[in-house]
Amino acid sequence: MPNVEVFDISRRKVGEIALSDEVFAAESRPHLYHEVVRAQLLSKRQGTVKTKKRDEVSGSTRKVLKQKGSGRSRHGDNRAPTYRRGGVVFGPQPREWDVKVPKKVKRAALLSALSDRLRDGHLLVVEAWSSEEIKTKKVAEFLGRFELASALLVDVANRPLSLSCRNLPTAKYLSSKGLNLFDVLKYDTLVLTRGAVEAIEGAMKP
């Protein structure tokens, strides 16, 4: 089990924590990242865009001109795509964008990302986020104190921290239950509280 130093939010070392090999020392599998992240982003697409086809627009079904003798092109009704306010040909229609990814693949990708963060030195464990104040400034000071370019802050359940991160483009809060591959990869450093580590290990162990 890899041991990691534990700090408080003032950057004072307060101890160490032994991380599970099954969760934080897993095999690196970066080839899974694209598949899982793509599925995650596609699942956010609504797929509700729609254009009206020829049989859905309003208009007469009467033939515009007689078939022969007018010297003009042959036409059916005025709902044809060549007419103004006519139907749209091959326009977008409602669809489901979801791509199914096996649970084992999602789990393997997330374990790989967590382990890579630790191996690369981009995982930080803090004892707890003790401040109950909703202060964006405190989170900004924390990032500066630890010299973090961007950070994903993960705790078990911390509403003040969640609200304090909302206006910072370089920080995001997630509950340990909402931990996902996209956010782990997006931010430079993964910051976990001791409680979040225990919750993640409990959820990710087989």
JSON list of C-alpha atoms in Angstrom, two decimals:
[
{"chain": "A", "resi": 1, "resn": "MET", "atom": "CA", "xyz": [0.00, 0.00, 0.00]},
{"chain": "A", "resi": 2, "resn": "PRO", "atom": "CA", "xyz": [1.48, 3.38, -0.99]},
{"chain": "A", "resi": 3, "resn": "ASN", "atom": "CA", "xyz": [1.70, 5.83, 1.89]},
{"chain": "A", "resi": 4, "resn": "VAL", "atom": "CA", "xyz": [0.79, 9.44, 1.17]},
{"chain": "A", "resi": 5, "resn": "GLU", "atom": "CA", "xyz": [1.35, 12.48, 3.35]},
{"chain": "A", "resi": 6, "resn": "VAL", "atom": "CA", "xyz": [-1.76, 14.15, 4.72]},
{"chain": "A", "resi": 7, "resn": "PHE", "atom": "CA", "xyz": [-1.92, 17.94, 5.13]},
{"chain": "A", "resi": 8, "resn": "ASP", "atom": "CA", "xyz": [-4.37, 20.38, 6.61]},
{"chain": "A", "resi": 9, "resn": "ILE", "atom": "CA", "xyz": [-5.65, 23.26, 4.49]},
{"chain": "A", "resi": 10, "resn": "SER", "atom": "CA", "xyz": [-2.85, 25.47, 5.91]},
{"chain": "A", "resi": 11, "resn": "ARG", "atom": "CA", "xyz": [-0.27, 23.08, 4.36]},
{"chain": "A", "resi": 12, "resn": "ARG", "atom": "CA", "xyz": [0.91, 21.67, 7.68]},
{"chain": "A", "resi": 13, "resn": "LYS", "atom": "CA", "xyz": [1.66, 17.96, 7.60]},
{"chain": "A", "resi": 14, "resn": "VAL", "atom": "CA", "xyz": [-0.64, 16.14, 10.01]},
{"chain": "A", "resi": 15, "resn": "GLY", "atom": "CA", "xyz": [0.12, 12.51, 9.25]},
{"chain": "A", "resi": 16, "resn": "GLU", "atom": "CA", "xyz": [0.08, 9.83, 6.58]},
{"chain": "A", "resi": 17, "resn": "ILE", "atom": "CA", "xyz": [-2.50, 7.57, 5.02]},
{"chain": "A", "resi": 18, "resn": "ALA", "atom": "CA", "xyz": [-2.07, 4.13, 3.44]},
{"chain": "A", "resi": 19, "resn": "LEU", "atom": "CA", "xyz": [-3.86, 3.96, 0.10]},
{"chain": "A", "resi": 20, "resn": "SER", "atom": "CA", "xyz": [-5.31, 0.75, -1.27]},
{"chain": "A", "resi": 21, "resn": "ASP", "atom": "CA", "xyz": [-3.29, -0.95, -4.01]},
{"chain": "A", "resi": 22, "resn": "GLU", "atom": "CA", "xyz": [-6.51, -2.06, -5.72]},
{"chain": "A", "resi": 23, "resn": "VAL", "atom": "CA", "xyz": [-7.64, 1.55, -6.17]},
{"chain": "A", "resi": 24, "resn": "PHE", "atom": "CA", "xyz": [-4.50, 3.71, -6.27]},
{"chain": "A", "resi": 25, "resn": "ALA", "atom": "CA", "xyz": [-1.91, 1.28, -7.70]},
{"chain": "A", "resi": 26, "resn": "ALA", "atom": "CA", "xyz": [-3.91, -0.16, -10.59]},
{"chain": "A", "resi": 27, "resn": "GLU", "atom": "CA", "xyz": [-2.55, -0.82, -14.06]},
{"chain": "A", "resi": 28, "resn": "SER", "atom": "CA", "xyz": [-2.38, 2.25, -16.30]},
{"chain": "A", "resi": 29, "resn": "ARG", "atom": "CA", "xyz": [-4.87, 1.93, -19.16]},
{"chain": "A", "resi": 30, "resn": "PRO", "atom": "CA", "xyz": [-4.97, 5.26, -21.00]},
{"chain": "A", "resi": 31, "resn": "HIS", "atom": "CA", "xyz": [-6.45, 3.60, -24.09]},
{"chain": "A", "resi": 32, "resn": "LEU", "atom": "CA", "xyz": [-9.76, 3.35, -22.20]},
{"chain": "A", "resi": 33, "resn": "TYR", "atom": "CA", "xyz": [-9.99, 7.08, -21.51]},
{"chain": "A", "resi": 34, "resn": "HIS", "atom": "CA", "xyz": [-11.28, 8.09, -24.95]},
{"chain": "A", "resi": 35, "resn": "GLU", "atom": "CA", "xyz": [-14.06, 5.52, -24.97]},
{"chain": "A", "resi": 36, "resn": "VAL", "atom": "CA", "xyz": [-15.35, 6.39, -21.49]},
{"chain": "A", "resi": 37, "resn": "VAL", "atom": "CA", "xyz": [-15.01, 10.19, -21.79]},
{"chain": "A", "resi": 38, "resn": "ARG", "atom": "CA", "xyz": [-16.69, 10.15, -25.22]},
{"chain": "A", "resi": 39, "resn": "ALA", "atom": "CA", "xyz": [-19.63, 8.19, -23.80]},
{"chain": "A", "resi": 40, "resn": "GLN", "atom": "CA", "xyz": [-19.85, 10.54, -20.82]},
{"chain": "A", "resi": 41, "resn": "LEU", "atom": "CA", "xyz": [-19.95, 13.67, -23.00]},
{"chain": "A", "resi": 42, "resn": "LEU", "atom": "CA", "xyz": [-22.40, 12.17, -25.50]},
{"chain": "A", "resi": 43, "resn": "SER", "atom": "CA", "xyz": [-24.80, 11.30, -22.67]},
{"chain": "A", "resi": 44, "resn": "LYS", "atom": "CA", "xyz": [-25.13, 15.04, -21.96]},
{"chain": "A", "resi": 45, "resn": "ARG", "atom": "CA", "xyz": [-26.45, 15.78, -25.45]},
{"chain": "A", "resi": 46, "resn": "GLN", "atom": "CA", "xyz": [-30.21, 16.23, -25.50]},
{"chain": "A", "resi": 47, "resn": "GLY", "atom": "CA", "xyz": [-30.80, 15.21, -29.11]},
{"chain": "A", "resi": 48, "resn": "THR", "atom": "CA", "xyz": [-34.05, 17.21, -29.28]},
{"chain": "A", "resi": 49, "resn": "VAL", "atom": "CA", "xyz": [-33.24, 19.33, -32.36]},
{"chain": "A", "resi": 50, "resn": "LYS", "atom": "CA", "xyz": [-35.72, 18.86, -35.19]},
{"chain": "A", "resi": 51, "resn": "THR", "atom": "CA", "xyz": [-36.67, 20.31, -38.56]},
{"chain": "A", "resi": 52, "resn": "LYS", "atom": "CA", "xyz": [-40.01, 19.76, -40.29]},
{"chain": "A", "resi": 53, "resn": "LYS", "atom": "CA", "xyz": [-40.12, 17.50, -43.29]},
{"chain": "A", "resi": 54, "resn": "ARG", "atom": "CA", "xyz": [-42.26, 18.00, -46.38]},
{"chain": "A", "resi": 55, "resn": "ASP", "atom": "CA", "xyz": [-45.28, 16.22, -44.93]},
{"chain": "A", "resi": 56, "resn": "GLU", "atom": "CA", "xyz": [-45.10, 18.21, -41.66]},
{"chain": "A", "resi": 57, "resn": "VAL", "atom": "CA", "xyz": [-45.13, 21.82, -42.87]},
{"chain": "A", "resi": 58, "resn": "SER", "atom": "CA", "xyz": [-48.39, 23.69, -43.44]},
{"chain": "A", "resi": 59, "resn": "GLY", "atom": "CA", "xyz": [-49.50, 24.31, -47.01]},
{"chain": "A", "resi": 60, "resn": "SER", "atom": "CA", "xyz": [-51.78, 23.14, -49.76]},
{"chain": "A", "resi": 61, "resn": "THR", "atom": "CA", "xyz": [-51.49, 19.72, -51.35]},
{"chain": "A", "resi": 62, "resn": "ARG", "atom": "CA", "xyz": [-52.78, 21.14, -54.64]},
{"chain": "A", "resi": 63, "resn": "LYS", "atom": "CA", "xyz": [-50.48, 20.83, -57.63]},
{"chain": "A", "resi": 64, "resn": "VAL", "atom": "CA", "xyz": [-48.90, 24.24, -58.30]},
{"chain": "A", "resi": 65, "resn": "LEU", "atom": "CA", "xyz": [-48.93, 24.13, -62.12]},
{"chain": "A", "resi": 66, "resn": "LYS", "atom": "CA", "xyz": [-50.38, 21.84, -64.69]},
{"chain": "A", "resi": 67, "resn": "GLN", "atom": "CA", "xyz": [-47.99, 19.13, -65.77]},
{"chain": "A", "resi": 68, "resn": "LYS", "atom": "CA", "xyz": [-47.51, 20.32, -69.37]},
{"chain": "A", "resi": 69, "resn": "GLY", "atom": "CA", "xyz": [-47.87, 23.43, -71.45]},
{"chain": "A", "resi": 70, "resn": "SER", "atom": "CA", "xyz": [-46.89, 26.15, -68.98]},
{"chain": "A", "resi": 71, "resn": "GLY", "atom": "CA", "xyz": [-43.24, 26.25, -70.01]},
{"chain": "A", "resi": 72, "resn": "ARG", "atom": "CA", "xyz": [-42.18, 26.01, -66.37]},
{"chain": "A", "resi": 73, "resn": "SER", "atom": "CA", "xyz": [-40.69, 23.21, -64.32]},
{"chain": "A", "resi": 74, "resn": "ARG", "atom": "CA", "xyz": [-42.86, 20.32, -63.25]},
{"chain": "A", "resi": 75, "resn": "HIS", "atom": "CA", "xyz": [-43.91, 20.70, -59.61]},
{"chain": "A", "resi": 76, "resn": "GLY", "atom": "CA", "xyz": [-46.08, 19.05, -57.06]},
{"chain": "A", "resi": 77, "resn": "ASP", "atom": "CA", "xyz": [-47.42, 21.03, -54.07]},
{"chain": "A", "resi": 78, "resn": "ASN", "atom": "CA", "xyz": [-45.89, 24.15, -52.54]},
{"chain": "A", "resi": 79, "resn": "ARG", "atom": "CA", "xyz": [-44.58, 22.23, -49.53]},
{"chain": "A", "resi": 80, "resn": "ALA", "atom": "CA", "xyz": [-41.66, 21.02, -51.64]},
{"chain": "A", "resi": 81, "resn": "PRO", "atom": "CA", "xyz": [-38.15, 21.95, -50.32]},
{"chain": "A", "resi": 82, "resn": "THR", "atom": "CA", "xyz": [-37.54, 24.25, -53.30]},
{"chain": "A", "resi": 83, "resn": "TYR", "atom": "CA", "xyz": [-40.31, 26.58, -52.15]},
{"chain": "A", "resi": 84, "resn": "ARG", "atom": "CA", "xyz": [-40.12, 29.16, -49.41]},
{"chain": "A", "resi": 85, "resn": "ARG", "atom": "CA", "xyz": [-41.48, 27.72, -46.15]},
{"chain": "A", "resi": 86, "resn": "GLY", "atom": "CA", "xyz": [-41.26, 24.28, -47.69]},
{"chain": "A", "resi": 87, "resn": "GLY", "atom": "CA", "xyz": [-40.06, 21.20, -45.86]},
{"chain": "A", "resi": 88, "resn": "VAL", "atom": "CA", "xyz": [-36.39, 20.53, -45.07]},
{"chain": "A", "resi": 89, "resn": "VAL", "atom": "CA", "xyz": [-34.58, 17.66, -46.75]},
{"chain": "A", "resi": 90, "resn": "PHE", "atom": "CA", "xyz": [-32.30, 15.50, -44.58]},
{"chain": "A", "resi": 91, "resn": "GLY", "atom": "CA", "xyz": [-32.56, 17.92, -41.63]},
{"chain": "A", "resi": 92, "resn": "PRO", "atom": "CA", "xyz": [-31.71, 16.91, -38.06]},
{"chain": "A", "resi": 93, "resn": "GLN", "atom": "CA", "xyz": [-34.23, 14.74, -36.25]},
{"chain": "A", "resi": 94, "resn": "PRO", "atom": "CA", "xyz": [-34.54, 13.74, -32.57]},
{"chain": "A", "resi": 95, "resn": "ARG", "atom": "CA", "xyz": [-32.15, 10.96, -31.62]},
{"chain": "A", "resi": 96, "resn": "GLU", "atom": "CA", "xyz": [-30.47, 9.28, -28.68]},
{"chain": "A", "resi": 97, "resn": "TRP", "atom": "CA", "xyz": [-26.76, 10.06, -28.44]},
{"chain": "A", "resi": 98, "resn": "ASP", "atom": "CA", "xyz": [-26.01, 7.66, -25.59]},
{"chain": "A", "resi": 99, "resn": "VAL", "atom": "CA", "xyz": [-23.20, 5.17, -26.11]},
{"chain": "A", "resi": 100, "resn": "LYS", "atom": "CA", "xyz": [-23.18, 2.13, -23.86]},
{"chain": "A", "resi": 101, "resn": "VAL", "atom": "CA", "xyz": [-19.91, 1.32, -22.09]},
{"chain": "A", "resi": 102, "resn": "PRO", "atom": "CA", "xyz": [-19.60, -1.77, -19.85]},
{"chain": "A", "resi": 103, "resn": "LYS", "atom": "CA", "xyz": [-19.37, -1.05, -16.11]},
{"chain": "A", "resi": 104, "resn": "LYS", "atom": "CA", "xyz": [-16.10, -2.96, -15.90]},
{"chain": "A", "resi": 105, "resn": "VAL", "atom": "CA", "xyz": [-14.56, -0.68, -18.53]},
{"chain": "A", "resi": 106, "resn": "LYS", "atom": "CA", "xyz": [-15.72, 2.46, -16.68]},
{"chain": "A", "resi": 107, "resn": "ARG", "atom": "CA", "xyz": [-14.32, 1.12, -13.43]},
{"chain": "A", "resi": 108, "resn": "ALA", "atom": "CA", "xyz": [-10.99, 0.13, -14.99]},
{"chain": "A", "resi": 109, "resn": "ALA", "atom": "CA", "xyz": [-10.62, 3.57, -16.61]},
{"chain": "A", "resi": 110, "resn": "LEU", "atom": "CA", "xyz": [-11.34, 5.42, -13.35]},
{"chain": "A", "resi": 111, "resn": "LEU", "atom": "CA", "xyz": [-8.96, 3.21, -11.36]},
{"chain": "A", "resi": 112, "resn": "SER", "atom": "CA", "xyz": [-6.28, 3.83, -13.98]},
{"chain": "A", "resi": 113, "resn": "ALA", "atom": "CA", "xyz": [-6.80, 7.60, -13.80]},
{"chain": "A", "resi": 114, "resn": "LEU", "atom": "CA", "xyz": [-6.66, 7.65, -9.98]},
{"chain": "A", "resi": 115, "resn": "SER", "atom": "CA", "xyz": [-3.48, 5.55, -10.01]},
{"chain": "A", "resi": 116, "resn": "ASP", "atom": "CA", "xyz": [-1.88, 7.72, -12.72]},
{"chain": "A", "resi": 117, "resn": "ARG", "atom": "CA", "xyz": [-2.62, 10.84, -10.67]},
{"chain": "A", "resi": 118, "resn": "LEU", "atom": "CA", "xyz": [-0.79, 9.32, -7.72]},
{"chain": "A", "resi": 119, "resn": "ARG", "atom": "CA", "xyz": [2.14, 8.06, -9.80]},
{"chain": "A", "resi": 120, "resn": "ASP", "atom": "CA", "xyz": [2.56, 11.46, -11.47]},
{"chain": "A", "resi": 121, "resn": "GLY", "atom": "CA", "xyz": [2.50, 13.31, -8.15]},
{"chain": "A", "resi": 122, "resn": "HIS", "atom": "CA", "xyz": [-0.79, 15.04, -8.89]},
{"chain": "A", "resi": 123, "resn": "LEU", "atom": "CA", "xyz": [-2.79, 13.61, -5.99]},
{"chain": "A", "resi": 124, "resn": "LEU", "atom": "CA", "xyz": [-3.07, 15.50, -2.70]},
{"chain": "A", "resi": 125, "resn": "VAL", "atom": "CA", "xyz": [-4.74, 14.29, 0.50]},
{"chain": "A", "resi": 126, "resn": "VAL", "atom": "CA", "xyz": [-5.96, 16.78, 3.10]},
{"chain": "A", "resi": 127, "resn": "GLU", "atom": "CA", "xyz": [-7.25, 15.89, 6.55]},
{"chain": "A", "resi": 128, "resn": "ALA", "atom": "CA", "xyz": [-10.57, 17.68, 6.10]},
{"chain": "A", "resi": 129, "resn": "TRP", "atom": "CA", "xyz": [-12.01, 20.89, 4.75]},
{"chain": "A", "resi": 130, "resn": "SER", "atom": "CA", "xyz": [-12.70, 22.40, 8.15]},
{"chain": "A", "resi": 131, "resn": "SER", "atom": "CA", "xyz": [-14.04, 25.78, 7.09]},
{"chain": "A", "resi": 132, "resn": "GLU", "atom": "CA", "xyz": [-17.81, 26.12, 7.30]},
{"chain": "A", "resi": 133, "resn": "GLU", "atom": "CA", "xyz": [-17.75, 29.55, 5.66]},
{"chain": "A", "resi": 134, "resn": "ILE", "atom": "CA", "xyz": [-18.87, 29.95, 2.07]},
{"chain": "A", "resi": 135, "resn": "LYS", "atom": "CA", "xyz": [-15.82, 31.88, 0.87]},
{"chain": "A", "resi": 136, "resn": "THR", "atom": "CA", "xyz": [-14.39, 31.66, -2.65]},
{"chain": "A", "resi": 137, "resn": "LYS", "atom": "CA", "xyz": [-11.32, 33.50, -1.35]},
{"chain": "A", "resi": 138, "resn": "LYS", "atom": "CA", "xyz": [-10.46, 30.61, 0.98]},
{"chain": "A", "resi": 139, "resn": "VAL", "atom": "CA", "xyz": [-10.43, 28.13, -1.91]},
{"chain": "A", "resi": 140, "resn": "ALA", "atom": "CA", "xyz": [-8.31, 30.52, -4.01]},
{"chain": "A", "resi": 141, "resn": "GLU", "atom": "CA", "xyz": [-5.87, 30.89, -1.10]},
{"chain": "A", "resi": 142, "resn": "PHE", "atom": "CA", "xyz": [-5.73, 27.10, -0.76]},
{"chain": "A", "resi": 143, "resn": "LEU", "atom": "CA", "xyz": [-4.82, 26.72, -4.45]},
{"chain": "A", "resi": 144, "resn": "GLY", "atom": "CA", "xyz": [-2.11, 29.36, -4.10]},
{"chain": "A", "resi": 145, "resn": "ARG", "atom": "CA", "xyz": [-0.73, 27.87, -0.89]},
{"chain": "A", "resi": 146, "resn": "PHE", "atom": "CA", "xyz": [-0.28, 24.46, -2.52]},
{"chain": "A", "resi": 147, "resn": "GLU", "atom": "CA", "xyz": [0.74, 26.01, -5.88]},
{"chain": "A", "resi": 148, "resn": "LEU", "atom": "CA", "xyz": [-2.01, 24.24, -7.80]},
{"chain": "A", "resi": 149, "resn": "ALA", "atom": "CA", "xyz": [-2.77, 25.38, -11.34]},
{"chain": "A", "resi": 150, "resn": "SER", "atom": "CA", "xyz": [-6.21, 23.72, -11.19]},
{"chain": "A", "resi": 151, "resn": "ALA", "atom": "CA", "xyz": [-7.76, 21.26, -8.79]},
{"chain": "A", "resi": 152, "resn": "LEU", "atom": "CA", "xyz": [-10.68, 18.88, -8.41]},
{"chain": "A", "resi": 153, "resn": "LEU", "atom": "CA", "xyz": [-11.72, 18.95, -4.74]},
{"chain": "A", "resi": 154, "resn": "VAL", "atom": "CA", "xyz": [-13.45, 15.79, -3.56]},
{"chain": "A", "resi": 155, "resn": "ASP", "atom": "CA", "xyz": [-15.15, 15.35, -0.19]},
{"chain": "A", "resi": 156, "resn": "VAL", "atom": "CA", "xyz": [-17.89, 13.09, 1.15]},
{"chain": "A", "resi": 157, "resn": "ALA", "atom": "CA", "xyz": [-20.52, 15.84, 1.45]},
{"chain": "A", "resi": 158, "resn": "ASN", "atom": "CA", "xyz": [-19.53, 19.47, 1.86]},
{"chain": "A", "resi": 159, "resn": "ARG", "atom": "CA", "xyz": [-22.05, 22.11, 0.78]},
{"chain": "A", "resi": 160, "resn": "PRO", "atom": "CA", "xyz": [-19.96, 25.14, 1.90]},
{"chain": "A", "resi": 161, "resn": "LEU", "atom": "CA", "xyz": [-17.00, 23.90, -0.16]},
{"chain": "A", "resi": 162, "resn": "SER", "atom": "CA", "xyz": [-19.26, 23.24, -3.14]},
{"chain": "A", "resi": 163, "resn": "LEU", "atom": "CA", "xyz": [-20.63, 26.78, -3.06]},
{"chain": "A", "resi": 164, "resn": "SER", "atom": "CA", "xyz": [-17.17, 28.27, -2.51]},
{"chain": "A", "resi": 165, "resn": "CYS", "atom": "CA", "xyz": [-15.85, 26.68, -5.71]},
{"chain": "A", "resi": 166, "resn": "ARG", "atom": "CA", "xyz": [-18.62, 27.83, -8.04]},
{"chain": "A", "resi": 167, "resn": "ASN", "atom": "CA", "xyz": [-16.98, 31.05, -9.22]},
{"chain": "A", "resi": 168, "resn": "LEU", "atom": "CA", "xyz": [-13.47, 29.64, -9.68]},
{"chain": "A", "resi": 169, "resn": "PRO", "atom": "CA", "xyz": [-12.64, 28.50, -13.22]},
{"chain": "A", "resi": 170, "resn": "THR", "atom": "CA", "xyz": [-9.63, 26.54, -11.93]},
{"chain": "A", "resi": 171, "resn": "ALA", "atom": "CA", "xyz": [-11.41, 24.57, -9.19]},
{"chain": "A", "resi": 172, "resn": "LYS", "atom": "CA", "xyz": [-14.39, 22.27, -8.94]},
{"chain": "A", "resi": 173, "resn": "TYR", "atom": "CA", "xyz": [-16.01, 20.41, -6.07]},
{"chain": "A", "resi": 174, "resn": "LEU", "atom": "CA", "xyz": [-17.39, 16.89, -6.37]},
{"chain": "A", "resi": 175, "resn": "SER", "atom": "CA", "xyz": [-18.94, 14.56, -3.86]},
{"chain": "A", "resi": 176, "resn": "SER", "atom": "CA", "xyz": [-17.11, 11.24, -3.64]},
{"chain": "A", "resi": 177, "resn": "LYS", "atom": "CA", "xyz": [-20.25, 9.59, -5.05]},
{"chain": "A", "resi": 178, "resn": "GLY", "atom": "CA", "xyz": [-20.02, 11.75, -8.18]},
{"chain": "A", "resi": 179, "resn": "LEU", "atom": "CA", "xyz": [-16.36, 11.06, -8.97]},
{"chain": "A", "resi": 180, "resn": "ASN", "atom": "CA", "xyz": [-15.98, 10.53, -12.72]},
{"chain": "A", "resi": 181, "resn": "LEU", "atom": "CA", "xyz": [-13.22, 10.09, -15.27]},
{"chain": "A", "resi": 182, "resn": "PHE", "atom": "CA", "xyz": [-13.79, 13.31, -17.22]},
{"chain": "A", "resi": 183, "resn": "ASP", "atom": "CA", "xyz": [-13.29, 15.59, -14.21]},
{"chain": "A", "resi": 184, "resn": "VAL", "atom": "CA", "xyz": [-10.33, 13.58, -12.88]},
{"chain": "A", "resi": 185, "resn": "LEU", "atom": "CA", "xyz": [-8.56, 14.05, -16.22]},
{"chain": "A", "resi": 186, "resn": "LYS", "atom": "CA", "xyz": [-9.65, 17.66, -16.74]},
{"chain": "A", "resi": 187, "resn": "TYR", "atom": "CA", "xyz": [-8.04, 19.14, -13.64]},
{"chain": "A", "resi": 188, "resn": "ASP", "atom": "CA", "xyz": [-4.30, 19.17, -13.01]},
{"chain": "A", "resi": 189, "resn": "THR", "atom": "CA", "xyz": [-4.45, 17.95, -9.39]},
{"chain": "A", "resi": 190, "resn": "LEU", "atom": "CA", "xyz": [-6.87, 15.68, -7.57]},
{"chain": "A", "resi": 191, "resn": "VAL", "atom": "CA", "xyz": [-7.43, 16.82, -3.96]},
{"chain": "A", "resi": 192, "resn": "LEU", "atom": "CA", "xyz": [-9.07, 14.25, -1.67]},
{"chain": "A", "resi": 193, "resn": "THR", "atom": "CA", "xyz": [-10.04, 14.54, 1.95]},
{"chain": "A", "resi": 194, "resn": "ARG", "atom": "CA", "xyz": [-9.33, 11.58, 4.23]},
{"chain": "A", "resi": 195, "resn": "GLY", "atom": "CA", "xyz": [-13.05, 10.84, 4.31]},
{"chain": "A", "resi": 196, "resn": "ALA", "atom": "CA", "xyz": [-13.24, 10.91, 0.51]},
{"chain": "A", "resi": 197, "resn": "VAL", "atom": "CA", "xyz": [-10.36, 8.42, 0.26]},
{"chain": "A", "resi": 198, "resn": "GLU", "atom": "CA", "xyz": [-12.19, 5.99, 2.54]},
{"chain": "A", "resi": 199, "resn": "ALA", "atom": "CA", "xyz": [-15.46, 6.44, 0.62]},
{"chain": "A", "resi": 200, "resn": "ILE", "atom": "CA", "xyz": [-13.79, 5.94, -2.77]},
{"chain": "A", "resi": 201, "resn": "GLU", "atom": "CA", "xyz": [-11.92, 2.84, -1.63]},
{"chain": "A", "resi": 202, "resn": "GLY", "atom": "CA", "xyz": [-15.11, 1.40, -0.17]},
{"chain": "A", "resi": 203, "resn": "ALA", "atom": "CA", "xyz": [-17.00, 1.98, -3.43]},
{"chain": "A", "resi": 204, "resn": "MET", "atom": "CA", "xyz": [-14.28, 0.91, -5.88]},
{"chain": "A", "resi": 205, "resn": "LYS", "atom": "CA", "xyz": [-13.04, -2.26, -4.22]},
{"chain": "A", "resi": 206, "resn": "PRO", "atom": "CA", "xyz": [-14.59, -5.38, -5.77]}
]
